[in-house]
Coordinates of C-alpha atoms and ligand atoms in Angstrom, one line a residue:
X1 CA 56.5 53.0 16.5
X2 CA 56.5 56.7 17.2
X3 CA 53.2 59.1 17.3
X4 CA 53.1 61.7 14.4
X5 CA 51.0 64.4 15.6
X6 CA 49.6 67.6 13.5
X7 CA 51.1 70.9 14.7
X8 CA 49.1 73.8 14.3
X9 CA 52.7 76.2 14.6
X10 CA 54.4 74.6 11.7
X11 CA 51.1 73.5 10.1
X12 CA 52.8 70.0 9.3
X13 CA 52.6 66.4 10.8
X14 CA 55.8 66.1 13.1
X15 CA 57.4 63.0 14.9
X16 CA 56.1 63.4 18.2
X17 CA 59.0 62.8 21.1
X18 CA 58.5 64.3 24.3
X19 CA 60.6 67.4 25.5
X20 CA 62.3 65.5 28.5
X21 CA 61.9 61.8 29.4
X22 CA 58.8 59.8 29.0
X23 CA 56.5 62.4 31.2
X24 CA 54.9 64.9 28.7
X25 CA 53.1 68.1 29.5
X26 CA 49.7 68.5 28.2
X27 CA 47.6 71.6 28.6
X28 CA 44.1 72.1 28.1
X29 CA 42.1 74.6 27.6
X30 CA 39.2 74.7 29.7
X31 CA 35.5 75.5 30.2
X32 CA 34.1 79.4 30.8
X33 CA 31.9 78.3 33.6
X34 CA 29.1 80.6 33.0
X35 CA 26.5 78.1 31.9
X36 CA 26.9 74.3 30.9
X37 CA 29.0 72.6 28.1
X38 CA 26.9 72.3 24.6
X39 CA 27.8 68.9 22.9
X40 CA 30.4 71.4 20.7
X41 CA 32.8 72.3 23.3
X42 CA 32.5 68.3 24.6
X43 CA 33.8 67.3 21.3
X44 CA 37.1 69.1 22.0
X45 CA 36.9 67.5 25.7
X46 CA 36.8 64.1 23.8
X47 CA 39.6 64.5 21.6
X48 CA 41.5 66.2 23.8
X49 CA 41.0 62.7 26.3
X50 CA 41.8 60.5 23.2
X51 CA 45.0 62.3 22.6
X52 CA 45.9 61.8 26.4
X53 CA 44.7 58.1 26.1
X54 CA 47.0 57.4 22.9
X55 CA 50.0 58.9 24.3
X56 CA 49.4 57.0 27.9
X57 CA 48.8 53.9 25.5
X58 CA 52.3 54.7 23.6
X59 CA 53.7 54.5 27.4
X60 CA 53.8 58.0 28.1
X61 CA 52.5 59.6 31.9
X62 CA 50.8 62.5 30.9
X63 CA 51.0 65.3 33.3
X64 CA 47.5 66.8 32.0
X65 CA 46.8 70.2 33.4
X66 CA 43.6 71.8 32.6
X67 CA 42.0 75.5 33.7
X68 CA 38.6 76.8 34.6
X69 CA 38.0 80.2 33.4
X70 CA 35.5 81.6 36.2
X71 CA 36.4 85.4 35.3
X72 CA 38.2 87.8 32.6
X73 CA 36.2 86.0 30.0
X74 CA 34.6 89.2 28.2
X75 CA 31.0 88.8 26.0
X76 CA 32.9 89.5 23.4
X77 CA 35.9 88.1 22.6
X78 CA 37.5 91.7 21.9
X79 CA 37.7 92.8 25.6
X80 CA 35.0 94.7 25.5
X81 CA 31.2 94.1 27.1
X82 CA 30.2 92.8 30.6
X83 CA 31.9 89.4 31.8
X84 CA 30.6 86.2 31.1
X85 CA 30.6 85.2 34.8
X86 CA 28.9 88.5 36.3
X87 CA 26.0 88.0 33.3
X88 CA 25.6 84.7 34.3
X89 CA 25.5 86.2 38.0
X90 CA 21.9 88.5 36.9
X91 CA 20.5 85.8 34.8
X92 CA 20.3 83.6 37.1
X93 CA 19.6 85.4 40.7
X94 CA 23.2 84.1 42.2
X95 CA 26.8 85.4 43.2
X96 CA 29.0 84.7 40.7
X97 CA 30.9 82.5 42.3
X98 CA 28.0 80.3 43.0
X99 CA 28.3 80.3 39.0
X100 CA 31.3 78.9 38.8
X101 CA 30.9 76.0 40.9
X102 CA 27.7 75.2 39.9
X103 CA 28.6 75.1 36.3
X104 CA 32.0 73.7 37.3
X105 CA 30.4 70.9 38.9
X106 CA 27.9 70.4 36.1
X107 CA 30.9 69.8 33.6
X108 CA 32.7 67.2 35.9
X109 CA 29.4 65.4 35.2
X110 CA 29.8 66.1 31.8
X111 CA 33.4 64.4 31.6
X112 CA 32.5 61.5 33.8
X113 CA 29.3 60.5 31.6
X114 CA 31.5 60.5 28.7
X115 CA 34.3 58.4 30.3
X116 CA 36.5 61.7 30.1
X117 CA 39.7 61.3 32.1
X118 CA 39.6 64.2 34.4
X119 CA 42.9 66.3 34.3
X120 CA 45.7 65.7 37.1
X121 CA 45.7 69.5 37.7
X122 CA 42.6 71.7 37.6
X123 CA 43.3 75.2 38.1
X124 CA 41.1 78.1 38.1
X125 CA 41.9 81.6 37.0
X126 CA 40.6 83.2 40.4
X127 CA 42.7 81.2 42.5
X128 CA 45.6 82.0 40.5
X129 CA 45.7 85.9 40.8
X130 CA 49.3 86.5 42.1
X131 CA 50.6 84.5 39.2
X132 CA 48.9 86.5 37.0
X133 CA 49.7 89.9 38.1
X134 CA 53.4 88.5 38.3
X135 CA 53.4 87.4 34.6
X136 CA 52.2 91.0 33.8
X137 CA 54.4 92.7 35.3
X138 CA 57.6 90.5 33.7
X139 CA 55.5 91.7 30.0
X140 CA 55.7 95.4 31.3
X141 CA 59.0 95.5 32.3
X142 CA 60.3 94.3 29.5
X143 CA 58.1 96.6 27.6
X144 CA 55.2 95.1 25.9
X145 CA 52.2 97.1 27.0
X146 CA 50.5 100.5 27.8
X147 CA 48.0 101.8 29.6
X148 CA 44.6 103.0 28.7
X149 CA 41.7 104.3 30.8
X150 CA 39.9 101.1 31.2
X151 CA 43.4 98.5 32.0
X152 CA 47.1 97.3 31.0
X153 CA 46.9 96.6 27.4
X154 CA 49.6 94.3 25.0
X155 CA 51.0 95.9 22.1
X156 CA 50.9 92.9 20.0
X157 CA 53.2 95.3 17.1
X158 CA 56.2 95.4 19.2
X159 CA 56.5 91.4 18.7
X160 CA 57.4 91.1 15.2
X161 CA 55.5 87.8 14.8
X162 CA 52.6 88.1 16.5
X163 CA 49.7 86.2 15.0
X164 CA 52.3 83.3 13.3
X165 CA 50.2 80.5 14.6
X166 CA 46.8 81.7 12.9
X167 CA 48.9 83.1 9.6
X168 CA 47.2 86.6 10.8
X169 CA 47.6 89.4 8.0
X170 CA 47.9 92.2 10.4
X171 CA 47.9 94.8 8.2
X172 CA 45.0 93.4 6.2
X173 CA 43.3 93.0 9.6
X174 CA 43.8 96.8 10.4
X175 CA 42.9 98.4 7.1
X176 CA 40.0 96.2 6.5
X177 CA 38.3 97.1 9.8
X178 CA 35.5 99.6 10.9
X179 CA 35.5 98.3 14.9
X180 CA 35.7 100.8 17.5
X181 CA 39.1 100.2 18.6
X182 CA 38.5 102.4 21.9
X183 CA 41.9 103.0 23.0
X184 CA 43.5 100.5 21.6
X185 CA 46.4 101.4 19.7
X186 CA 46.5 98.1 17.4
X187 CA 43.4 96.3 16.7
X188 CA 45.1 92.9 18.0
X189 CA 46.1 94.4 21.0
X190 CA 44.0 92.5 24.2
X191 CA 43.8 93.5 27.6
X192 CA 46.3 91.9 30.6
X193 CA 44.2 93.6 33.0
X194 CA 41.4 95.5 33.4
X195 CA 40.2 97.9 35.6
X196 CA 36.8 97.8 38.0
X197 CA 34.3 100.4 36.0
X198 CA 34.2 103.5 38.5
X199 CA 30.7 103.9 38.6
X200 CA 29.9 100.0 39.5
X201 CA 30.8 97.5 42.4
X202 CA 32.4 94.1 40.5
X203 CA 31.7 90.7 42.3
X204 CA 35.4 89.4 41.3
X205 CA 38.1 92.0 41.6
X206 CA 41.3 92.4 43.2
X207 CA 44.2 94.9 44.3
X208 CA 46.9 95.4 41.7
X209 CA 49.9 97.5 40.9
X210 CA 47.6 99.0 38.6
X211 CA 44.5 99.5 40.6
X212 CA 41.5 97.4 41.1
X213 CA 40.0 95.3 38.5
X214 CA 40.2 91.7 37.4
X215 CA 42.9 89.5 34.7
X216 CA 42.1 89.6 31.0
X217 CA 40.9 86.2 29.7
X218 CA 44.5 85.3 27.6
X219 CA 46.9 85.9 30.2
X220 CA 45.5 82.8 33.1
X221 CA 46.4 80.1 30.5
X222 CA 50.3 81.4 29.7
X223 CA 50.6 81.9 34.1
X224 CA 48.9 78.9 35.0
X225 CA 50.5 76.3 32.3
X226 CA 53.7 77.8 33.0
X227 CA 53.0 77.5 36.7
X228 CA 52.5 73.8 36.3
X229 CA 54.4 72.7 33.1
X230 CA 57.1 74.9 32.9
X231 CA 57.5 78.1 30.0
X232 CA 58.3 75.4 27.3
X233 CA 56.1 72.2 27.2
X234 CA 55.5 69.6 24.9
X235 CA 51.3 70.0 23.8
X236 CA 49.0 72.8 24.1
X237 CA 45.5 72.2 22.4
X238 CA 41.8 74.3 22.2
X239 CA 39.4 74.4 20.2
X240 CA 39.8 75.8 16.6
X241 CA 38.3 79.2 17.3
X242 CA 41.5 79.2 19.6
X243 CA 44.3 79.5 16.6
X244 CA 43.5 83.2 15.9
X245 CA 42.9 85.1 18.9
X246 CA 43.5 83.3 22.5
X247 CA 46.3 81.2 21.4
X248 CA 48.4 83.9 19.8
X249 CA 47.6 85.9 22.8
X250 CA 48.9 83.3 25.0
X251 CA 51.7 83.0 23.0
X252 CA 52.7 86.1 22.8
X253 CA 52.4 87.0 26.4
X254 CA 54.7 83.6 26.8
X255 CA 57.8 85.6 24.2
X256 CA 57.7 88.5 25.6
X257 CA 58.3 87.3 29.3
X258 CA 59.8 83.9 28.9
X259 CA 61.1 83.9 25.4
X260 CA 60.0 80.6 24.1
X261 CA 56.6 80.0 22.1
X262 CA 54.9 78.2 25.2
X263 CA 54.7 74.5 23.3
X264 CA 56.3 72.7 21.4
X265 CA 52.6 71.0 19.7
X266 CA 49.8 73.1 19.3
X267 CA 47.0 70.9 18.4
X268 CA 42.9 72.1 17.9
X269 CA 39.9 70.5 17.4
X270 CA 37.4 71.4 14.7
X271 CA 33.8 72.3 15.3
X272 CA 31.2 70.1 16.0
X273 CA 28.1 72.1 13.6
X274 CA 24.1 72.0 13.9
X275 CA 22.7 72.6 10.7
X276 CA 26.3 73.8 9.5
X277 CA 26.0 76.2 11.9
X278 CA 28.4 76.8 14.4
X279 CA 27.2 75.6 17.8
X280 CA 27.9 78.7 19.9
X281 CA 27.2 78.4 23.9
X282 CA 26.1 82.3 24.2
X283 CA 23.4 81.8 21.3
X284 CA 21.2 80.5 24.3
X285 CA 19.3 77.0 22.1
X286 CA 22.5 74.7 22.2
X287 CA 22.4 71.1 22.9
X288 CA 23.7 69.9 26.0
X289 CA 24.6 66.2 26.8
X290 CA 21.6 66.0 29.2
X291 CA 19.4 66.9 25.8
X292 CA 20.8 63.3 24.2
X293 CA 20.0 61.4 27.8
X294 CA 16.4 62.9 28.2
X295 CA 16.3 61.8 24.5
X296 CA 16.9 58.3 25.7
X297 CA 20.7 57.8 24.3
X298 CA 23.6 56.6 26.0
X299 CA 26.0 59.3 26.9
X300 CA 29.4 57.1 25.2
X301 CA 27.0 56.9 21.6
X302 CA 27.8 60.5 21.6
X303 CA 31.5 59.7 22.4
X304 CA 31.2 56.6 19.6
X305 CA 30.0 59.1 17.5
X306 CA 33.0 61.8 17.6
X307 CA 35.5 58.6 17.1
X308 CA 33.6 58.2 13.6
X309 CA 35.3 61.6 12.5
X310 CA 39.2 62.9 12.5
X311 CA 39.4 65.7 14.9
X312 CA 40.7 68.0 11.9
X313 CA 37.8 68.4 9.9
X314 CA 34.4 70.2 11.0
X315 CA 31.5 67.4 11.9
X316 CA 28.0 67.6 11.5
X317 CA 25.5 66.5 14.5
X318 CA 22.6 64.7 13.2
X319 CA 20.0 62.5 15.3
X320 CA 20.2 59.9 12.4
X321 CA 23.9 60.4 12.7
X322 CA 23.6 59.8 16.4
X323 CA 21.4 57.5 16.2
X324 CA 23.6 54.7 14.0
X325 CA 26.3 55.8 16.3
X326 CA 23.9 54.1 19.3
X327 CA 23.8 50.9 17.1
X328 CA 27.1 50.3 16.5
X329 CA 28.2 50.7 20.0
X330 CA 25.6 48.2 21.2
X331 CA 26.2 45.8 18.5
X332 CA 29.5 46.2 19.7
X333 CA 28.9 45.9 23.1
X334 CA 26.9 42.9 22.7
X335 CA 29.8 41.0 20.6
X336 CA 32.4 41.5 23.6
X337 CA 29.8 40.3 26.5
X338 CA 29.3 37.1 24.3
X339 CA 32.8 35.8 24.2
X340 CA 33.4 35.4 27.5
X341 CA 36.4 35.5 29.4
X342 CA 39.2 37.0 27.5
X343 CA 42.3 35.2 26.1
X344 CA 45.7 36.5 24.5
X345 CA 45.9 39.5 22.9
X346 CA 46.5 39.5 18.8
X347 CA 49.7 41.1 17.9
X348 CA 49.0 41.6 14.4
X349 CA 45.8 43.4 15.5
X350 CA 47.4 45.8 18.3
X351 CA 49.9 46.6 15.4
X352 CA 47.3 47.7 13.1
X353 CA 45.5 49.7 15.8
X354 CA 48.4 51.3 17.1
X355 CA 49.5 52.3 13.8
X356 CA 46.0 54.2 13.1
X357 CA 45.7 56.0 16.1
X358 CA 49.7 57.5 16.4
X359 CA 48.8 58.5 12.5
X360 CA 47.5 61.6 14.3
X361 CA 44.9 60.1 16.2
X362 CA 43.1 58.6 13.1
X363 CA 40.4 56.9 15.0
X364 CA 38.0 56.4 12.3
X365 CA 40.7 54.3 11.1
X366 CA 41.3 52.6 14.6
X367 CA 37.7 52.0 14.6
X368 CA 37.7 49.9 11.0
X369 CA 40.6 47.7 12.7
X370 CA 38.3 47.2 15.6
X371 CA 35.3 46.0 13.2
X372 CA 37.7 43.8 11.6
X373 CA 38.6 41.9 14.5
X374 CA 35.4 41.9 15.9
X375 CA 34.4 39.7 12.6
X376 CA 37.4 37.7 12.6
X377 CA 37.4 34.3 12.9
X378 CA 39.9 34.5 15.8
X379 CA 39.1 32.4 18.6
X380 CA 36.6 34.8 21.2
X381 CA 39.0 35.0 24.1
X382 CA 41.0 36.2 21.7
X383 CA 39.1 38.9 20.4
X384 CA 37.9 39.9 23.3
X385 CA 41.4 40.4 25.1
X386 CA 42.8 42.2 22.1
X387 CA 39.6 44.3 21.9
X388 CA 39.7 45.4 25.5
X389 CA 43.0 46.4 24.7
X390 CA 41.6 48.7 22.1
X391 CA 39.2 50.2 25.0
X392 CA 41.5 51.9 27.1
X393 CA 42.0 54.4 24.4
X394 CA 38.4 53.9 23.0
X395 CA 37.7 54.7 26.4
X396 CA 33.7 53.0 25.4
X397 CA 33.5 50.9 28.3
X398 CA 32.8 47.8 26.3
X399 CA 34.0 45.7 28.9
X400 CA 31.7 46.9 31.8
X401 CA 28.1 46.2 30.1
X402 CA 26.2 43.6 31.0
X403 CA 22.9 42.5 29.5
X404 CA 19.7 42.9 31.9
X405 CA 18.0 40.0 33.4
X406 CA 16.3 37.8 31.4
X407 CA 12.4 37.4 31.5
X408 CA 11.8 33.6 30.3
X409 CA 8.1 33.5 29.2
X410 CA 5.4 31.8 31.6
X411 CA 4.8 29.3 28.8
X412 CA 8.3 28.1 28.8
X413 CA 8.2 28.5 32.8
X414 CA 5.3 26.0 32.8
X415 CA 7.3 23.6 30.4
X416 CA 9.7 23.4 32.4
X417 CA 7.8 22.8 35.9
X418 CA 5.9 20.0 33.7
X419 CA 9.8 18.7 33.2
X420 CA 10.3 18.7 36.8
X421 CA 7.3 16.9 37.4
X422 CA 8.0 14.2 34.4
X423 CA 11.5 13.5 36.3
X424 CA 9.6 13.1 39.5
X425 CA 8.1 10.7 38.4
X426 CA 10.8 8.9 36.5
X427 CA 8.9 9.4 33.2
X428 CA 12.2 10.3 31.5
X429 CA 11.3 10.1 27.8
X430 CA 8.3 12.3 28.6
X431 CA 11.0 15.2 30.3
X432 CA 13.2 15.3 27.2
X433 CA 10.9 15.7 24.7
X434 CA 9.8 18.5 27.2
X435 CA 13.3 19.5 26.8
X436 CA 13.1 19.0 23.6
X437 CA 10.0 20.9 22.7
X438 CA 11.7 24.5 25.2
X439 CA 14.7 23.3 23.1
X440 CA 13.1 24.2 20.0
X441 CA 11.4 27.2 21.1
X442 CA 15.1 28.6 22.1
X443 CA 15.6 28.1 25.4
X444 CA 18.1 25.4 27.1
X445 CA 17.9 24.1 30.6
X446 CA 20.7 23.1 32.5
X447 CA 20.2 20.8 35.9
X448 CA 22.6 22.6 38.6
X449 CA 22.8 21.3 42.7
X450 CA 19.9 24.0 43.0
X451 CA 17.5 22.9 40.5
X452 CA 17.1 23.7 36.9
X453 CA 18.1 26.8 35.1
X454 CA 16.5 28.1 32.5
X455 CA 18.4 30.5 29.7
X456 CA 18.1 31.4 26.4
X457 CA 20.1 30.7 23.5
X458 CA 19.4 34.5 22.1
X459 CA 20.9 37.1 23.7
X460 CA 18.6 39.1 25.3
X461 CA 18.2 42.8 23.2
X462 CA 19.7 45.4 24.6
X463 CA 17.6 48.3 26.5
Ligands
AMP501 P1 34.4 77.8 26.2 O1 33.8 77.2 27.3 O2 33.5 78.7 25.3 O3 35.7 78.6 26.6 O4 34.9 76.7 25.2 C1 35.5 75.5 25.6 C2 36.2 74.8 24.5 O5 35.3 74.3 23.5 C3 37.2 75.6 23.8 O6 38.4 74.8 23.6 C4 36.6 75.9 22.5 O7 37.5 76.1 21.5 C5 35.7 74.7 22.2 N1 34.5 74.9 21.4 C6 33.6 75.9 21.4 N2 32.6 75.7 20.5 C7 32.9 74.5 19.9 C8 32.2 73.7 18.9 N3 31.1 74.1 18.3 N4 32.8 72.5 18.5 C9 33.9 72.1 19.1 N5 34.6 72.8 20.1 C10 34.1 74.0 20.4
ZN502 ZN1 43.6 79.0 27.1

């Protein structure tokens, strides 16, 4: 059963097979660590992980490779305005390195609450400078950029494709645009490097064969993956935002110094939307994960609530939303930690499942299976087997929970010392109608070598 996987490139659903053997490349873009993840970006964390997950589950190693962008990453996407990291650096009173690492710390949390796999390789842009500078010189020597007064620019018209993988009309672009292009000779054109401002001391910049100055945001992902992966390898994935501006860019940079298109799958996650608004992290009111603890909620009911949607269409947050999300995963939950100790897995079952989720990772789908089974009447080991199965892609932790302890109400306490007592004093019919009467209020008791136990028939709720 192979994986069909939509590709952004060729904008169709292709076989998936991987480039060369059974390990496939998979690269990530990563977090701009200039404040914390909003619940927005986390989305594309999650389905990034569940697209690692299904091809691990399909038998494939994955050779995941993910960056942190901790400079180069302008306030505007369009290379102009201060750097995210050095604002960050005034807002908050720190070096903006101290930034980086707090914020990068802040999103391992983020992963690990959410039962992300981290990546195998995490790379950051600023310890990956002399890659950088190499890649830009290959693109200059073979003739792809220019120079202005402020850096080392692309000059995306000598490519006569640029902008394929986000269909761009260039020349609509150009003639519909009242932007101060600065220097720029094409409005797509983006900066490889640029230089320190002459009348201000940077806190990130370094020697170059160009002068001093730091690495434009595009050109760390096409140095770094190829660094790690190779200049050709099997899946590249973002955010949507990605298919118009940084992708191209990467992809570009990637034909003019390595000829090939940098992936084979390009794959994007759509928005996560407040209000059918986009969630932007530079609007300053965005929801973090830390928002839906303090609000009492489970970090995973945010993941269960992402699996409820196909990563290609836009979803909408909603407490409500969130809320039911919650529900599900404890009834869940609860359902596994009642059958017990698991069994065989169900073929048929693991078919079905598998099927849904290598149909392009349709996990709403995946998730109907697992409602099915979970109502079956298949024998609980059974289910519960076949189910955990299900969890290493689900990646919900449904095996792991464990109800709290039980309070068993004085009055029954007292029943049962009374029982004790009864069978003391060999007054047996007297202890089982005791036993009868805790019996009938819901709660069993079971004589072990060290003394009674008392235990509910009800499954305690769930806190
Ligand atoms: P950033 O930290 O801004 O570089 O973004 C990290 C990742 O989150 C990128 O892959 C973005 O495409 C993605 N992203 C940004 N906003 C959203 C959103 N509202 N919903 C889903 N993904 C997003
Ligand atoms: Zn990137």
């Amino acid at each position: 059963m192979t994986m069909h996987l939509f590709d952004t490139y060729t904008r169709t659903i292709r076989n998936f097979e991987p480039l060369q053997g059974s390990e496939v490349g998979l690269y990530t873009c990563g977090p701009t660590v200039y404040d914390y993840a909003h619940i927005g970006n986390l989305r594309t964390y999650i389905f990034e992980d569940l697209l690692r997950r299904t091809l691990e589950f399909n038998g494939y190693s994955v050779k995941h490779v993910m960056n942190v962008t901790d400079v180069g990453h302008l306030v505007s996407d369009a290379d102009t305005g201060e750097d995210k990291m050095e604002k960050g650096s005034r807002r908050m009173g720190k070096s903006a390195w101290e930034i980086a690492d707090f914020y990068t710390q802040a999103f391992i949390g983020d992963l690990k609450r959410l039962n992300i796999k981290e990546p195998v390789i995490w790379c950051k842009a600023t310890e990956h400078i002399p890659e950088q500078i190499a890649l830009i010189r290959c693109i200059e020597e073979k003739g792809y950029t220019y120079r202005t007064s402020d850096g080392i620019y692309f000059d995306t018209s000598k490519l006569p494709d640029y902008g394929y993988l986000g269909r761009l009309d260039i020349d609509g672009l150009q003639a519909g645009t009242r932007i101060d292009m600065g220097e720029k000779l094409h409005l797509t054109d983006f900066a490889l490097w640029k230089f320190s401002p002459p009348d201000q001391q940077r806190q990130m910049e370094w020697g170059s064969p160009w002068g001093k100055g730091f690495p434009g945001w595009h050109i760390e992902c096409s140095a770094m993956s190829e660094k790690y992966l190779g200049p050709y390898f099997d899946i590249h994935c973002g955010g949507e935002d990605h298919i118009t501006v940084h992708h191209p860019n990467e992809i570009a940079q990637a034909q003019a110094c390595f000829g090939t298109r940098l992936a084979n799958f390009w794959m994007h996650g759509y928005f996560l939307q407040l209000d059918d608004a986009r969630m932007a992290k530079s609007s300053g009111d965005f929801l973090r994960l830390q928002v839906l603890v303090d609000r009492g909620y489970d970090p995973l009911a945010y993941r269960f609530f992402d699996l409820s949607a196909i990563y290609r269409v836009k979803l909408n947050f909603s407490w409500e939303g969130l809320d039911s999300a919650a529900k599900s995963l404890d009834r869940l939950r609860l359902m596994v930690y009642s059958w017990g100790e698991p069994g065989n897995i169900d073929e048929n079952f693991a078919i079905q499942f598998k099927e849904q989720i290598n149909d392009d990772l349709n996990f709403p789908k995946a998730l109907a299976v697992t409602w099915e089974l979970a109502r079956s009447s298949l024998p609980d080991g059974v289910k519960k087997a076949t189910i955990l199965m299900f969890d290493q892609v689900l990646g919900l932790k449904l095996g792991e929970w464990q109800p709290i302890e039980e309070i068993i109400p004085a009055g029954i306490q007292e029943l049962a010392a009374n029982r004790q007592q009864m069978r003391r004093e060999k007054r047996w019919s007297e202890a089982d109608s005791i036993r009868q009467k805790m019996s009938d209020a819901g709660y069993e008791i079971e004589d072990t070598p060290q003394g009674p136990k008392i235990k509910s028939r009800k499954l305690p709720a769930i806190t």
